[in-house]
mmCIF file of C-alpha atoms and ligand atoms in Angstrom:
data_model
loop_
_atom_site.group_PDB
_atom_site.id
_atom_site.type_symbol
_atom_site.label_atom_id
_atom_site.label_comp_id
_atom_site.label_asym_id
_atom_site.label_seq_id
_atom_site.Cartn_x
_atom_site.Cartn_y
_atom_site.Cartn_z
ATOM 1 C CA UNK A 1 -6.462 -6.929 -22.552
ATOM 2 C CA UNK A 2 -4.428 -8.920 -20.916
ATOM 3 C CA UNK A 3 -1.163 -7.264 -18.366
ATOM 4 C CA UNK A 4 1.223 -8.377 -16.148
ATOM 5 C CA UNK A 5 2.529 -5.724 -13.233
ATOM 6 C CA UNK A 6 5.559 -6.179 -11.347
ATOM 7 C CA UNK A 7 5.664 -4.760 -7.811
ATOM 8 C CA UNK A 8 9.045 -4.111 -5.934
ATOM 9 C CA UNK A 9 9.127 -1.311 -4.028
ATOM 10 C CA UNK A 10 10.245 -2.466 -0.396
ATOM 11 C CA UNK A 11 9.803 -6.459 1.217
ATOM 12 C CA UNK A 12 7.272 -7.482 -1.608
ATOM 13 C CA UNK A 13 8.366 -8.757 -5.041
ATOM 14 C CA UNK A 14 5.314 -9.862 -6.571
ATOM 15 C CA UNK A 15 3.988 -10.451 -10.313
ATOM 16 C CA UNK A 16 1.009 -10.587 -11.270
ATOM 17 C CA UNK A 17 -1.459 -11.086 -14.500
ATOM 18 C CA UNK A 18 -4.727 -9.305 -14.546
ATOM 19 C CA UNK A 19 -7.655 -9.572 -17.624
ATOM 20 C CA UNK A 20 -9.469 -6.425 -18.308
ATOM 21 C CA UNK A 21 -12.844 -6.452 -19.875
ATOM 22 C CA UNK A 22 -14.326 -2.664 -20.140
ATOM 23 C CA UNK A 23 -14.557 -1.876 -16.839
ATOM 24 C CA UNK A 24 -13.916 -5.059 -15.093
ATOM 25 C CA UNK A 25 -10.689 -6.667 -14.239
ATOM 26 C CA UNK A 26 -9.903 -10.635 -13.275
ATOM 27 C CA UNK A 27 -6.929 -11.515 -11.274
ATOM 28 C CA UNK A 28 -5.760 -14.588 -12.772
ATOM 29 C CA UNK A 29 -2.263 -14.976 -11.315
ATOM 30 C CA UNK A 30 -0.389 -12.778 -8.012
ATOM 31 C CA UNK A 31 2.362 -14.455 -7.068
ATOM 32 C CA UNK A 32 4.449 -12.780 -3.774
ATOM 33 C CA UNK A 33 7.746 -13.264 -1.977
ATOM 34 C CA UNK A 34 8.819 -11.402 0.959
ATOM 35 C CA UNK A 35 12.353 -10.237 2.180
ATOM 36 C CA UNK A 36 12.203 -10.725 5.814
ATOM 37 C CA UNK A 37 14.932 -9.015 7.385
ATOM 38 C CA UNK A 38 16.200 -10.808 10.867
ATOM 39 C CA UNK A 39 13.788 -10.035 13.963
ATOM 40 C CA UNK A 40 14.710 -6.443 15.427
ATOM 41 C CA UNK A 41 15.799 -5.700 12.512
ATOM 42 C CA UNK A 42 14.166 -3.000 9.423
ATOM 43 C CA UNK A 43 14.256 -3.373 5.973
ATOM 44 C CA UNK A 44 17.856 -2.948 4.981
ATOM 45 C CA UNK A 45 17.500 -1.674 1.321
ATOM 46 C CA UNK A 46 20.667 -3.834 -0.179
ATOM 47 C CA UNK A 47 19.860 -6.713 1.053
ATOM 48 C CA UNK A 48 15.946 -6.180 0.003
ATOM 49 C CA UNK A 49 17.240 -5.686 -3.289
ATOM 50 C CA UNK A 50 19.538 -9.234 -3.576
ATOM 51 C CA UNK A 51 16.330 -11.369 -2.513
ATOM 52 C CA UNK A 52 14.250 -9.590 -5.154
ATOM 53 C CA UNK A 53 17.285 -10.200 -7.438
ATOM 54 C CA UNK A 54 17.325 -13.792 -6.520
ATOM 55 C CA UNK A 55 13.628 -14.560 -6.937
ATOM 56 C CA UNK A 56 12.321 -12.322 -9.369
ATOM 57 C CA UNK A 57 12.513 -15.281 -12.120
ATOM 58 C CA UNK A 58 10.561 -18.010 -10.164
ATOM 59 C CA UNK A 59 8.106 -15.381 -9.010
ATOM 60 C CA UNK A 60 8.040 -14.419 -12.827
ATOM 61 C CA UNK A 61 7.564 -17.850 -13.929
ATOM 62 C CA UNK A 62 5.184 -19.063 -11.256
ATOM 63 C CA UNK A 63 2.769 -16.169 -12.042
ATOM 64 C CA UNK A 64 2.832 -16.998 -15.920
ATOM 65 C CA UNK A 65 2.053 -20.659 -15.280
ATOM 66 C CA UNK A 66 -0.912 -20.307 -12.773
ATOM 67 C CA UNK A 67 -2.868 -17.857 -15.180
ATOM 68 C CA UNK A 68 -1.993 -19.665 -18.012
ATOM 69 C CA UNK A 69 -0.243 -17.362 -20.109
ATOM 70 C CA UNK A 70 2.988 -17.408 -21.978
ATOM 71 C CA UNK A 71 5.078 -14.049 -22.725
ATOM 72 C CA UNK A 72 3.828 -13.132 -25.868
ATOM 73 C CA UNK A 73 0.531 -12.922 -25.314
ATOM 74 C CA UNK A 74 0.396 -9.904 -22.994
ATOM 75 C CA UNK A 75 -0.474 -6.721 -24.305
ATOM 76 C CA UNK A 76 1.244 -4.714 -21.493
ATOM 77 C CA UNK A 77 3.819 -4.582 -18.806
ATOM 78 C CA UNK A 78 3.633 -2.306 -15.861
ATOM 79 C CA UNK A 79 6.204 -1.929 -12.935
ATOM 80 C CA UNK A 80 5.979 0.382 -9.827
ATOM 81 C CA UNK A 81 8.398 3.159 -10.826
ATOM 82 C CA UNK A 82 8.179 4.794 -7.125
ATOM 83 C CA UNK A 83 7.768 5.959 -4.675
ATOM 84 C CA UNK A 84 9.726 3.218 -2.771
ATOM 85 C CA UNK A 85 13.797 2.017 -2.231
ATOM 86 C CA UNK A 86 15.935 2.698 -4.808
ATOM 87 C CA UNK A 87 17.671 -0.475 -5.120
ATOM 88 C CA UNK A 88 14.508 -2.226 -4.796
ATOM 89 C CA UNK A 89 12.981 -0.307 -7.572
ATOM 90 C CA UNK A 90 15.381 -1.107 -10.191
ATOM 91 C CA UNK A 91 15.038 -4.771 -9.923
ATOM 92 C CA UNK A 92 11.247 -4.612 -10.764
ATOM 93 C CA UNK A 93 11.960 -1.847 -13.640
ATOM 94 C CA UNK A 94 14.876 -3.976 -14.789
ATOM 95 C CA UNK A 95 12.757 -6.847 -14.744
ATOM 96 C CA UNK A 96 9.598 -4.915 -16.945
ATOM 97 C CA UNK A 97 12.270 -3.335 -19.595
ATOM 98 C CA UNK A 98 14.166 -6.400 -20.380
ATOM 99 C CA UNK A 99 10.768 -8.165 -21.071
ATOM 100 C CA UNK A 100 9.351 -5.224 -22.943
ATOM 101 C CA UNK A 101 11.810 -4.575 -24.558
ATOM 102 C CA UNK A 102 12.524 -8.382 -25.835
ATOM 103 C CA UNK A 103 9.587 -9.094 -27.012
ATOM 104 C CA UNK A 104 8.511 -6.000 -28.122
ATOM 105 C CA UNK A 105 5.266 -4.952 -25.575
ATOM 106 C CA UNK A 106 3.610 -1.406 -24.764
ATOM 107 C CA UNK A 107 5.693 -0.653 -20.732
ATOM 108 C CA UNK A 108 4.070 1.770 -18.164
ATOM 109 C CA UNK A 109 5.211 3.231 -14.908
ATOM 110 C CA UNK A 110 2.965 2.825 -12.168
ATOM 111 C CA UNK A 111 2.971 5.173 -8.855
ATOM 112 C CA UNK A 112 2.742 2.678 -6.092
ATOM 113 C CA UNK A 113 0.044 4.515 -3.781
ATOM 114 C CA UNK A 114 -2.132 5.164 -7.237
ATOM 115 C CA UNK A 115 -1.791 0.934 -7.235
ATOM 116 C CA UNK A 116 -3.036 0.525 -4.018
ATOM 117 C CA UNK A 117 -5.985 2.539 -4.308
ATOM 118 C CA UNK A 118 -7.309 1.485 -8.053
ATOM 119 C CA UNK A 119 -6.964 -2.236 -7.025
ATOM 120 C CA UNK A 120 -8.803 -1.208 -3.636
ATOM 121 C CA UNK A 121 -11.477 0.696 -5.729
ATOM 122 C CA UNK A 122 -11.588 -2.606 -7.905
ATOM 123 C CA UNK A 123 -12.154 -4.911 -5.462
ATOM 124 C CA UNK A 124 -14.640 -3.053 -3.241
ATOM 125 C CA UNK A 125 -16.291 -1.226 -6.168
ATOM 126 C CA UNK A 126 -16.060 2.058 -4.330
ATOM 127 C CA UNK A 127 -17.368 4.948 -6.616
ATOM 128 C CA UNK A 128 -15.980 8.133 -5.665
ATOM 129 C CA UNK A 129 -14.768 7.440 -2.081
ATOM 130 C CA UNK A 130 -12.464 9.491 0.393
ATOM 131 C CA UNK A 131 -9.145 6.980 0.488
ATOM 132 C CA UNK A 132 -7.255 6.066 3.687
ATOM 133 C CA UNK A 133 -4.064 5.167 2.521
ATOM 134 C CA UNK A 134 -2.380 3.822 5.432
ATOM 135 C CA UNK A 135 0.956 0.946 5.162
ATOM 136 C CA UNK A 136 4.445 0.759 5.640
ATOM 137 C CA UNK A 137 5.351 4.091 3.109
ATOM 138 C CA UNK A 138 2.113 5.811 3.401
ATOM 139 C CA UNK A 139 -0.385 7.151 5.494
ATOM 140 C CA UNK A 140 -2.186 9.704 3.606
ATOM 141 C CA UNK A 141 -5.800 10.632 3.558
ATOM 142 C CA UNK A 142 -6.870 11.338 -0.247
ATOM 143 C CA UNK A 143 -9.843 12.910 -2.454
ATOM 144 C CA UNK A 144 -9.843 12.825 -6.191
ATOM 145 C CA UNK A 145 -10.509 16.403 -7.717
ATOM 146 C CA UNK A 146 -10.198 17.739 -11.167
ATOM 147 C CA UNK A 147 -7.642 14.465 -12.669
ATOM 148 C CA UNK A 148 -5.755 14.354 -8.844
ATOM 149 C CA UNK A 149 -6.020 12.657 -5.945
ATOM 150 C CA UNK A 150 -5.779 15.735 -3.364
ATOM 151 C CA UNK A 151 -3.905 15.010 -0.124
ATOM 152 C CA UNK A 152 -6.128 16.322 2.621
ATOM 153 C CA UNK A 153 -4.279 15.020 5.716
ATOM 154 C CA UNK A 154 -0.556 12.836 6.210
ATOM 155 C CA UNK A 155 1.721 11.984 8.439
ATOM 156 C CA UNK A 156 4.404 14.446 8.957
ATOM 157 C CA UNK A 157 7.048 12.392 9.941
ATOM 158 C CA UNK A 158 6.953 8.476 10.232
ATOM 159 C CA UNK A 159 3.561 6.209 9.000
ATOM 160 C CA UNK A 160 1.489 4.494 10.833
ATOM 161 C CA UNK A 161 2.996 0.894 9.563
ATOM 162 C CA UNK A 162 6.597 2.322 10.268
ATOM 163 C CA UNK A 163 5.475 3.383 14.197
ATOM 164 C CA UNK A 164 3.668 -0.517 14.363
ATOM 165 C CA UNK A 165 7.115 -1.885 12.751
ATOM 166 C CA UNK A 166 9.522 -0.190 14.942
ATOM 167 C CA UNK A 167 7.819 -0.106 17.909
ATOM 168 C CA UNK A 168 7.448 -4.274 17.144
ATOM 169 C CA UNK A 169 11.192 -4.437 16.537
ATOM 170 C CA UNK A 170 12.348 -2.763 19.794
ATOM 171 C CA UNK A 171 10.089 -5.282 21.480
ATOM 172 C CA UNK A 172 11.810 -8.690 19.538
ATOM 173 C CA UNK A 173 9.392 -9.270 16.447
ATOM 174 C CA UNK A 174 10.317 -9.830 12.851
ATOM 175 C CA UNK A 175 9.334 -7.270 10.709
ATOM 176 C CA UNK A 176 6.581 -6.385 9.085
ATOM 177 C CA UNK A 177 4.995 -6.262 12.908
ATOM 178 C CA UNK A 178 1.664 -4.905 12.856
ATOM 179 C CA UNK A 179 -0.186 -8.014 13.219
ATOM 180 C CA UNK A 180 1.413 -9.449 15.769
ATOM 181 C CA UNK A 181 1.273 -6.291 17.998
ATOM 182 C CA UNK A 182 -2.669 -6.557 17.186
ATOM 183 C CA UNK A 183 -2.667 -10.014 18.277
ATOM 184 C CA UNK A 184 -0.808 -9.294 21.880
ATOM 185 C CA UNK A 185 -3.371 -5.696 22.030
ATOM 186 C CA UNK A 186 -5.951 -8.656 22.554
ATOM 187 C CA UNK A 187 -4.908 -9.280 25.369
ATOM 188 C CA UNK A 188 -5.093 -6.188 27.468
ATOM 189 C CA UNK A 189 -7.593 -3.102 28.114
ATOM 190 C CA UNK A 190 -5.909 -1.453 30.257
ATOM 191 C CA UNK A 191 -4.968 2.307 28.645
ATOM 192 C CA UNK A 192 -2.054 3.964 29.582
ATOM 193 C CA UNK A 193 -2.031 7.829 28.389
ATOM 194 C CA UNK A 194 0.393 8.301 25.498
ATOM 195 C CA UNK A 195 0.873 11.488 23.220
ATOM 196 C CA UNK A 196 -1.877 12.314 21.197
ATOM 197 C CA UNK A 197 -0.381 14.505 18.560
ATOM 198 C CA UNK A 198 -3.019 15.704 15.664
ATOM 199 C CA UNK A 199 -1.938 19.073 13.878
ATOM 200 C CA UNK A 200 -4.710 20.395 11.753
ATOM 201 C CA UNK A 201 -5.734 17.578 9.224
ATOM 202 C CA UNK A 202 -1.827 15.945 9.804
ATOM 203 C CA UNK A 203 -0.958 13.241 12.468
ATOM 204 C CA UNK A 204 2.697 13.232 14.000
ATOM 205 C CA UNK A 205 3.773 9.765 15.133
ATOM 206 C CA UNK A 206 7.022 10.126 16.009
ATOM 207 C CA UNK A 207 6.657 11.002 20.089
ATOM 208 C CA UNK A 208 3.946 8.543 20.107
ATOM 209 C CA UNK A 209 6.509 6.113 19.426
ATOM 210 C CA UNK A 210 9.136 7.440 21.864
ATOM 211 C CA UNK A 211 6.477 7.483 24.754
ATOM 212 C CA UNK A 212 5.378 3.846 24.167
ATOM 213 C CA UNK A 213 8.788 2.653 24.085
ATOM 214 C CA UNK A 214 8.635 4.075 27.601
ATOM 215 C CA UNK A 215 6.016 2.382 28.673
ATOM 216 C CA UNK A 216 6.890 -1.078 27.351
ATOM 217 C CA UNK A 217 8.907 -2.334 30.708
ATOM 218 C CA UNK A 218 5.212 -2.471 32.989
ATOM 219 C CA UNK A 219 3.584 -4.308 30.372
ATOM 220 C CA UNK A 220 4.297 -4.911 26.786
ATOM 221 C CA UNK A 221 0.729 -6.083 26.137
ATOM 222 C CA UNK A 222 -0.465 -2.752 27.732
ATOM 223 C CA UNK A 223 1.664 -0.962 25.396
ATOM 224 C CA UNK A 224 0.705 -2.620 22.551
ATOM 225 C CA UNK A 225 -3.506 -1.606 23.267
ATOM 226 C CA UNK A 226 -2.348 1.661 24.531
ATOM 227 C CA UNK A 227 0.002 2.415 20.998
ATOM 228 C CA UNK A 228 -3.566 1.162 18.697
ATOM 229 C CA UNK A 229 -5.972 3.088 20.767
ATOM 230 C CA UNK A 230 -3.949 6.389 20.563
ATOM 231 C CA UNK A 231 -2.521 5.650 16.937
ATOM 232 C CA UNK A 232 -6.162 5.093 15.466
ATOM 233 C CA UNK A 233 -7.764 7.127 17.563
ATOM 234 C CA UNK A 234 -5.513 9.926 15.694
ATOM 235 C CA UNK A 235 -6.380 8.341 12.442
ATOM 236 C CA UNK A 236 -10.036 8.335 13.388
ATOM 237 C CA UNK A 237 -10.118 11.852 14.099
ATOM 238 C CA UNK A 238 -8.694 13.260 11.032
ATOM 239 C CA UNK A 239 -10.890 11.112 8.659
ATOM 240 C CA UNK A 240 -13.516 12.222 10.334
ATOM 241 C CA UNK A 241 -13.157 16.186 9.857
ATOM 242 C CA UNK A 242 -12.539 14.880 6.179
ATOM 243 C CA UNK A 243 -15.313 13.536 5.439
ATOM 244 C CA UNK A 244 -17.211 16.491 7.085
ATOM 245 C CA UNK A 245 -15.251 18.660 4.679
ATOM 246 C CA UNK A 246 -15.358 16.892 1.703
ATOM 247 C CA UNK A 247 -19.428 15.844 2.343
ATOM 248 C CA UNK A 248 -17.998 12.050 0.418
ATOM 249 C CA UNK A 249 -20.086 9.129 1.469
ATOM 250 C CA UNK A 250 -17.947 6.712 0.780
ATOM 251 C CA UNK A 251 -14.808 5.762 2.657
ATOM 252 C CA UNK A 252 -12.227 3.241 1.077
ATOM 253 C CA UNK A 253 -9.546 2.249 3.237
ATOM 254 C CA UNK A 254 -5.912 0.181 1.585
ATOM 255 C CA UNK A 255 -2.465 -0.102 2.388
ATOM 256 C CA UNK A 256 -1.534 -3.283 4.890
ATOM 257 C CA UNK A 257 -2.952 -1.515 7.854
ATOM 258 C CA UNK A 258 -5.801 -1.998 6.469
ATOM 259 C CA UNK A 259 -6.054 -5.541 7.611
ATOM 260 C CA UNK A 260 -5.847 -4.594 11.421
ATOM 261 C CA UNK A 261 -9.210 -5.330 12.775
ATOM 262 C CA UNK A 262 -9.367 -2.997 15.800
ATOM 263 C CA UNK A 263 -8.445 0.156 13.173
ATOM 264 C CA UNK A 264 -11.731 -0.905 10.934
ATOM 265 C CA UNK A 265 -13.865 -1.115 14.265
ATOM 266 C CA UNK A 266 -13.326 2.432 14.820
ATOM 267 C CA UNK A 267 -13.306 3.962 11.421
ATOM 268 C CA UNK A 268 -16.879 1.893 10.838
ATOM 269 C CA UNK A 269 -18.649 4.000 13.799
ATOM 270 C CA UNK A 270 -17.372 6.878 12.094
ATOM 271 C CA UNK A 271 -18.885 5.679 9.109
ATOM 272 C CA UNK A 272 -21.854 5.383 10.741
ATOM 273 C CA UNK A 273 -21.959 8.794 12.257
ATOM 274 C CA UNK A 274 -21.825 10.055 8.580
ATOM 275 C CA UNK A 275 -23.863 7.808 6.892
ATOM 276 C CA UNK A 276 -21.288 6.589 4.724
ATOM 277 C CA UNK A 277 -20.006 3.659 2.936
ATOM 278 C CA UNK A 278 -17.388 1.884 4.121
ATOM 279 C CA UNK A 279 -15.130 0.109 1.866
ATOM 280 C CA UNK A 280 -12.090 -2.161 2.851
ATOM 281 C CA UNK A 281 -9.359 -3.779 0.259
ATOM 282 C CA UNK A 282 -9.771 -7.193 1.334
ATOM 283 C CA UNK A 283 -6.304 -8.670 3.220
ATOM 284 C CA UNK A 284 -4.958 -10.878 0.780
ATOM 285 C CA UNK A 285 -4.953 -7.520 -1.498
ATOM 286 C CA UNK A 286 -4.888 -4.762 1.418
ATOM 287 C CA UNK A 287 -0.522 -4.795 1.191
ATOM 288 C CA UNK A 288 1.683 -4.200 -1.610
ATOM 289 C CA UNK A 289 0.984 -6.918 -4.564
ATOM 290 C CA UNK A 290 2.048 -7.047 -8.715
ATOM 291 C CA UNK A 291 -2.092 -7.229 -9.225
ATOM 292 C CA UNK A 292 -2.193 -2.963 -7.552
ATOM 293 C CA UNK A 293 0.699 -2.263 -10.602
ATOM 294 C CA UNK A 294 -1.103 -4.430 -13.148
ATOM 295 C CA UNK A 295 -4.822 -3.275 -12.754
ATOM 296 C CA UNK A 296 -3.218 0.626 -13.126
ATOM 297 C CA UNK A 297 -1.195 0.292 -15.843
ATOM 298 C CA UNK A 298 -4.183 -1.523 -17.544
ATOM 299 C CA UNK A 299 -6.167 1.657 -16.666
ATOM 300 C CA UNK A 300 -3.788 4.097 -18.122
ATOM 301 C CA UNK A 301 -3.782 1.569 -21.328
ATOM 302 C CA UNK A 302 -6.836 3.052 -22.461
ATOM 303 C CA UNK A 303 -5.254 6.547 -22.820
ATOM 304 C CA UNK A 304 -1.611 5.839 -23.090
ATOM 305 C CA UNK A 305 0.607 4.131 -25.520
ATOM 306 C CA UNK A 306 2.976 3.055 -22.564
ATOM 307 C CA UNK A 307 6.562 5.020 -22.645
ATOM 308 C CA UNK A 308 9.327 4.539 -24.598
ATOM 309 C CA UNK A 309 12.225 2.171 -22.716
ATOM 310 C CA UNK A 310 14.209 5.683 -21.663
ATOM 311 C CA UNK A 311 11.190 7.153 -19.791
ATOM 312 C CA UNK A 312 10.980 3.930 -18.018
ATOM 313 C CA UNK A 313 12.306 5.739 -14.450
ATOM 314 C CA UNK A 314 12.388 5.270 -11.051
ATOM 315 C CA UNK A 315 11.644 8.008 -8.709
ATOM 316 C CA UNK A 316 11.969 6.989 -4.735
ATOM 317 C CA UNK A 317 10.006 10.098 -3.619
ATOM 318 C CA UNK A 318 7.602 9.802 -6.271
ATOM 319 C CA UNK A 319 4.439 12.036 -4.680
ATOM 320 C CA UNK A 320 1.040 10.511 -5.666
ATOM 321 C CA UNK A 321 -0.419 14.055 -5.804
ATOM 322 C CA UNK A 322 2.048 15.009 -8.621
ATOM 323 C CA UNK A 323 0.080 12.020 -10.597
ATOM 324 C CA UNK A 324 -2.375 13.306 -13.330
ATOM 325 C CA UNK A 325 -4.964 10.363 -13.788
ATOM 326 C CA UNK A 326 -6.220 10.634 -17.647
ATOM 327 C CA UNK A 327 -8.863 7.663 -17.835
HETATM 328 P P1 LIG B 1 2.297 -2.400 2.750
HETATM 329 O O1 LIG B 1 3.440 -1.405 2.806
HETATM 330 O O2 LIG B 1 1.051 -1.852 2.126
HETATM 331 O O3 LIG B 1 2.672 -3.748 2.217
HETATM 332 O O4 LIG B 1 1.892 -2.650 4.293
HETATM 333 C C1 LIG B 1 2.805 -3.161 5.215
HETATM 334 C C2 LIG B 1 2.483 -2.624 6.588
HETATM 335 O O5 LIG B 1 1.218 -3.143 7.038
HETATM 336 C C3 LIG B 1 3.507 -3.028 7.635
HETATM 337 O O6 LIG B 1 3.876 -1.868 8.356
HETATM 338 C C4 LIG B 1 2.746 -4.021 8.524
HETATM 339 O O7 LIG B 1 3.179 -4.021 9.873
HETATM 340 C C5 LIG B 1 1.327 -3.499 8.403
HETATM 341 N N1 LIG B 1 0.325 -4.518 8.751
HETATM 342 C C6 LIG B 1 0.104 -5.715 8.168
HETATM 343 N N2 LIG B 1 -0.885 -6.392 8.821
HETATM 344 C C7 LIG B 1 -1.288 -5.582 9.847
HETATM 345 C C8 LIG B 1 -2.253 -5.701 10.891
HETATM 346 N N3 LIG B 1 -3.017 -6.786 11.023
HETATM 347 N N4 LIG B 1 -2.380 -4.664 11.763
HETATM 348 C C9 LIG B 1 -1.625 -3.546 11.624
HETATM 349 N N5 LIG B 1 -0.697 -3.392 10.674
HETATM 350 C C10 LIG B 1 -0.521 -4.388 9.790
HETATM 351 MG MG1 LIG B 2 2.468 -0.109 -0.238
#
């Protein structure tokens, strides 16, 4: 089986053409291109939506010629159908239903968040693993019980990318942020205490942020160590009662965060404590990509026909826990 996803749901617009063979899958094309709004500034959706607009057909056409394949000889099309920015959205779904519908191929909408974490499970080859979904729309601790991935902990206001990327705008960076506040975190130890704020198995970011852009005229350096230590330190502490809980021994973590070095550090001792696996979605695949929509639809293949072109929706606030996962 060969499928091409098509990933738009906020900076990314990315295709990309996966090979399934039983139960393994081959990337053979993942082609990206990211809206970068102007430093200080976030993702303003319109604007998102015109650069998507503008290179959706050379992203489309690049992908197709470095795996190879022409059109016609995919058996599927899948496109992130939420959750995510509405005018981003459409472009990707607009994108999928035109070529579906033209020449005639099985479509499926793909929940974002599921995307991340079969391509992480993929990748890693994580069995049955407790998920850390943490990135710019997510941060959501997950179990899979009885067809569903269960939500045992989130945020309950703003994620952990969105507190890296607006703390990093208020202090001059281009957005997405978090790796270069991980970069200037290097270069300080020095902890200044910040706002811890867990609430049960939830984190709240929101004063966190408030506090650090406090704290940012002594030393923005010392902010940046001080925001990571409490931030994952938060994290740390809720996968940890997690895994406790749910007895899993492996841990998977995706979602861009996932590439931050210092976050893995800590989250690997807890590991430890637990005797558990830990699994990581490797960088170049941790943030959003076309090969996350491509390897799920190809999943749901097996059980689904694909949708007909009215079903082909998209839902901004489209709740990964409302998901029932047939295969
Ligand atoms: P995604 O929405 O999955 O594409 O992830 C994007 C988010 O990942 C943004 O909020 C980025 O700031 C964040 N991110 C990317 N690289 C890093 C890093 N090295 N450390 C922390 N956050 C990162
Ligand atoms: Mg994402």
């Amino acid at each position: 089986m060969i499928g091409l996803g098509i990933e738009s749901t906020a900076h990314t617009f990315s295709c990309a053409i996966l090979e399934k063979n039983g139960n393994k899958g081959k990337i053979l094309s993942d082609v990206r291109k990211i809206y970068r709004p102007p430093d200080g500034e976030g993702i303003h959706p319109r604007e998102a939506s015109r650069h998507h607009l503008e290179f959706s057909p050379k992203v489309l056409s690049q992908c197709l010629q470095e795996a190879k394949i022409k059109i016609n000889e995919l058996d599927i099309i899948s496109y992130s159908a939420g959750p995510g920015l509405g005018p981003c959205l459409r472009v990707g779904a607009v994108v999928a239903r035109s070529l579906a519908s033209f020449y005639n191929i099985p479509i499926y909408p793909v929940n974002h968040a599921l995307g991340h974490i079969e391509l992480g499970k993929l990748l890693t080859g994580a069995k049955n693993p407790l998920v850390l979904l943490v990135s710019g729309g997510h941060t959501m601790i997950l179990a899979f019980l009885n067809k569903q991935w269960r939500v045992f902990g989130e945020t309950l206001d703003i994620t952990l990318g969105q507190i890296l990327d607006q703390f990093g705008r208020s202090i001059g960076f281009a957005s997405p942020c978090g790796k270069n506040i991980e970069d200037l975190a290097l270069s300080s130890s020095n902890y200044i205490l910040l706002p811890y704020s867990v609430k049960g198995n939830d984190v709240s970011f929101s004063g966190l942020l408030s506090a650090t852009k406090a704290i940012v005229s002594k030393s923005k350096a010392d902010a940046c160590f001080s925001l990571q230590e409490t931030a994952f330190a938060m994290i740390s502490e809720v996968v940890e009662r997690a895994l406790a809980f749910t007895g899993k021994k492996e841990l998977l973590i995706v979602g861009g965060v996932a590439a931050n070095k210092r976050l893995s550090e800590m989250l690997q001792k807890v590991c430890k404590r637990h005797t558990c696996k830990f699994f990581i979605a490797p960088a170049k695949y941790a943030g959003d990509c076309g090969s996350q929509i491509c390897w799920t639809g190809l999943l749901e293949s097996k059980v689904k026909q694909g949708v007909s072109l009215k079903d082909t929706f998209v839902t901004q606030s489209w709740r990964l826990d409302s998901v029932i996962v047939n295969y």
